[in-house]
Amino acid sequence: MTRSDLVDQLAERFTQLTHRDAELAVKTILDALSEALENGHRVEIRGFGSFSVSHRPARVGRNPRSGEQVMVPEKRLPHFKPGKSLRMQVDQSPGSGEKDLAVEPASKL
């Protein structure tokens, strides 16, 4: 599901909302969530899950081509942990709706 799919679904379910209002609602929610994470806050949506920021300290890495050591800077990364109800709902669903496509080896000419 993409952002525009979410907007379309919201506009269909709530007929009193125009498509523009649904777009604005989704944008407002995502902006508020992003801003809270930027400020280092945790966002919990009961029954769905929680968003938080994890911190990775700076470290010494290795360039895979040359083998030389490189300094990898510290990072702050968003993290999502699904809630119990969401985990159970997904676990009990019949399938994801997407099929894994097996890659066939190319035949030799």
C-alpha atoms as a printed R data frame, in Angstrom:
    type eleno elety resid chain resno       x       y       z
1   ATOM     1    CA   MET     A     1   0.000   0.000   0.000
2   ATOM     2    CA   THR     A     2   1.324   3.406  -0.939
3   ATOM     3    CA   ARG     A     3   0.565   6.797   0.558
4   ATOM     4    CA   SER     A     4  -1.849   7.594  -2.291
5   ATOM     5    CA   ASP     A     5  -3.618   4.234  -1.750
6   ATOM     6    CA   LEU     A     6  -4.082   5.183   1.902
7   ATOM     7    CA   VAL     A     7  -5.516   8.581   0.922
8   ATOM     8    CA   ASP     A     8  -7.879   6.927  -1.584
9   ATOM     9    CA   GLN     A     9  -9.073   4.392   0.989
10  ATOM    10    CA   LEU     A    10  -9.627   7.101   3.610
11  ATOM    11    CA   ALA     A    11 -11.668   9.205   1.153
12  ATOM    12    CA   GLU     A    12 -13.759   6.153   0.177
13  ATOM    13    CA   ARG     A    13 -14.511   5.101   3.773
14  ATOM    14    CA   PHE     A    14 -15.372   8.591   4.991
15  ATOM    15    CA   THR     A    15 -17.592  10.042   2.274
16  ATOM    16    CA   GLN     A    16 -17.893  13.392   4.090
17  ATOM    17    CA   LEU     A    17 -14.155  13.922   3.408
18  ATOM    18    CA   THR     A    18 -13.030  15.222   0.067
19  ATOM    19    CA   HIS     A    19  -9.967  13.657  -1.494
20  ATOM    20    CA   ARG     A    20  -8.068  16.839  -0.578
21  ATOM    21    CA   ASP     A    21  -9.188  16.559   3.077
22  ATOM    22    CA   ALA     A    22  -8.064  12.922   3.197
23  ATOM    23    CA   GLU     A    23  -4.686  13.951   1.744
24  ATOM    24    CA   LEU     A    24  -4.346  16.664   4.375
25  ATOM    25    CA   ALA     A    25  -5.281  14.241   7.183
26  ATOM    26    CA   VAL     A    26  -2.647  11.698   6.113
27  ATOM    27    CA   LYS     A    27  -0.025  14.442   5.696
28  ATOM    28    CA   THR     A    28  -0.811  15.881   9.140
29  ATOM    29    CA   ILE     A    29  -0.534  12.487  10.851
30  ATOM    30    CA   LEU     A    30   2.737  11.607   9.113
31  ATOM    31    CA   ASP     A    31   4.203  15.064   9.800
32  ATOM    32    CA   ALA     A    32   3.331  14.806  13.506
33  ATOM    33    CA   LEU     A    33   4.843  11.319  13.711
34  ATOM    34    CA   SER     A    34   8.021  12.447  11.907
35  ATOM    35    CA   GLU     A    35   8.397  15.539  14.078
36  ATOM    36    CA   ALA     A    36   8.051  13.525  17.286
37  ATOM    37    CA   LEU     A    37  10.727  11.073  16.099
38  ATOM    38    CA   GLU     A    38  13.032  13.938  15.043
39  ATOM    39    CA   ASN     A    39  12.789  15.258  18.599
40  ATOM    40    CA   GLY     A    40  13.700  11.843  19.997
41  ATOM    41    CA   HIS     A    41  10.224  10.995  21.303
42  ATOM    42    CA   ARG     A    42   8.563   7.594  21.175
43  ATOM    43    CA   VAL     A    43   5.165   7.361  19.447
44  ATOM    44    CA   GLU     A    44   2.786   4.619  20.574
45  ATOM    45    CA   ILE     A    45  -0.439   3.779  18.769
46  ATOM    46    CA   ARG     A    46  -2.212   1.215  20.960
47  ATOM    47    CA   GLY     A    47  -3.167  -1.944  19.111
48  ATOM    48    CA   PHE     A    48  -0.942  -1.029  16.172
49  ATOM    49    CA   GLY     A    49   2.610  -0.542  17.396
50  ATOM    50    CA   SER     A    50   5.231   1.933  18.486
51  ATOM    51    CA   PHE     A    51   7.771   4.053  16.672
52  ATOM    52    CA   SER     A    52  11.041   4.994  18.315
53  ATOM    53    CA   VAL     A    53  14.509   6.205  17.415
54  ATOM    54    CA   SER     A    54  17.493   3.921  17.867
55  ATOM    55    CA   HIS     A    55  21.022   5.236  18.100
56  ATOM    56    CA   ARG     A    56  24.015   3.625  16.431
57  ATOM    57    CA   PRO     A    57  27.326   4.934  17.738
58  ATOM    58    CA   ALA     A    58  30.221   5.798  15.444
59  ATOM    59    CA   ARG     A    59  32.398   2.819  14.603
60  ATOM    60    CA   VAL     A    60  35.279   1.686  12.464
61  ATOM    61    CA   GLY     A    61  34.160  -0.201   9.359
62  ATOM    62    CA   ARG     A    62  35.980  -1.793   6.492
63  ATOM    63    CA   ASN     A    63  35.815  -0.985   2.777
64  ATOM    64    CA   PRO     A    64  34.881  -4.333   1.167
65  ATOM    65    CA   ARG     A    65  36.871  -3.631  -2.016
66  ATOM    66    CA   SER     A    66  40.129  -2.321  -0.621
67  ATOM    67    CA   GLY     A    67  39.987  -3.737   2.891
68  ATOM    68    CA   GLU     A    68  41.014  -0.372   4.348
69  ATOM    69    CA   GLN     A    69  39.418   0.855   7.547
70  ATOM    70    CA   VAL     A    70  36.903   3.696   7.295
71  ATOM    71    CA   MET     A    71  35.147   5.667  10.007
72  ATOM    72    CA   VAL     A    72  31.362   5.173   9.959
73  ATOM    73    CA   PRO     A    73  29.607   8.140  11.634
74  ATOM    74    CA   GLU     A    74  26.953   7.744  14.316
75  ATOM    75    CA   LYS     A    75  23.341   7.477  13.153
76  ATOM    76    CA   ARG     A    76  19.852   7.890  14.528
77  ATOM    77    CA   LEU     A    77  17.429   5.507  12.838
78  ATOM    78    CA   PRO     A    78  13.638   5.179  13.067
79  ATOM    79    CA   HIS     A    79  12.423   1.845  14.397
80  ATOM    80    CA   PHE     A    80   8.922   0.288  14.375
81  ATOM    81    CA   LYS     A    81   7.785  -2.430  16.752
82  ATOM    82    CA   PRO     A    82   4.373  -3.914  15.911
83  ATOM    83    CA   GLY     A    83   1.841  -4.245  18.720
84  ATOM    84    CA   LYS     A    84   0.461  -7.569  19.889
85  ATOM    85    CA   SER     A    85  -2.899  -7.179  18.082
86  ATOM    86    CA   LEU     A    86  -1.205  -6.292  14.786
87  ATOM    87    CA   ARG     A    87   1.186  -9.248  15.089
88  ATOM    88    CA   MET     A    88  -1.738 -11.604  15.775
89  ATOM    89    CA   GLN     A    89  -3.820 -10.159  12.923
90  ATOM    90    CA   VAL     A    90  -0.980 -10.555  10.417
91  ATOM    91    CA   ASP     A    91  -0.116 -14.026  11.709
92  ATOM    92    CA   GLN     A    92  -3.716 -15.230  11.291
93  ATOM    93    CA   SER     A    93  -4.172 -13.773   7.809
94  ATOM    94    CA   PRO     A    94  -4.273 -16.270   4.912
95  ATOM    95    CA   GLY     A    95  -1.362 -14.680   3.058
96  ATOM    96    CA   SER     A    96   0.352 -11.490   2.139
97  ATOM    97    CA   GLY     A    97  -1.335 -11.162  -1.244
98  ATOM    98    CA   GLU     A    98   2.013 -10.902  -2.963
99  ATOM    99    CA   LYS     A    99   3.654 -13.873  -4.569
100 ATOM   100    CA   ASP     A   100   7.367 -14.442  -4.356
101 ATOM   101    CA   LEU     A   101   8.730 -14.598  -7.846
102 ATOM   102    CA   ALA     A   102  11.405 -17.204  -8.321
103 ATOM   103    CA   VAL     A   103  14.174 -16.091 -10.613
104 ATOM   104    CA   GLU     A   104  14.832 -18.665 -13.289
105 ATOM   105    CA   PRO     A   105  18.462 -19.104 -14.323
106 ATOM   106    CA   ALA     A   106  19.207 -17.763 -17.781
107 ATOM   107    CA   SER     A   107  19.589 -20.470 -20.377
108 ATOM   108    CA   LYS     A   108  22.893 -20.707 -22.181
109 ATOM   109    CA   LEU     A   109  22.796 -19.791 -25.854
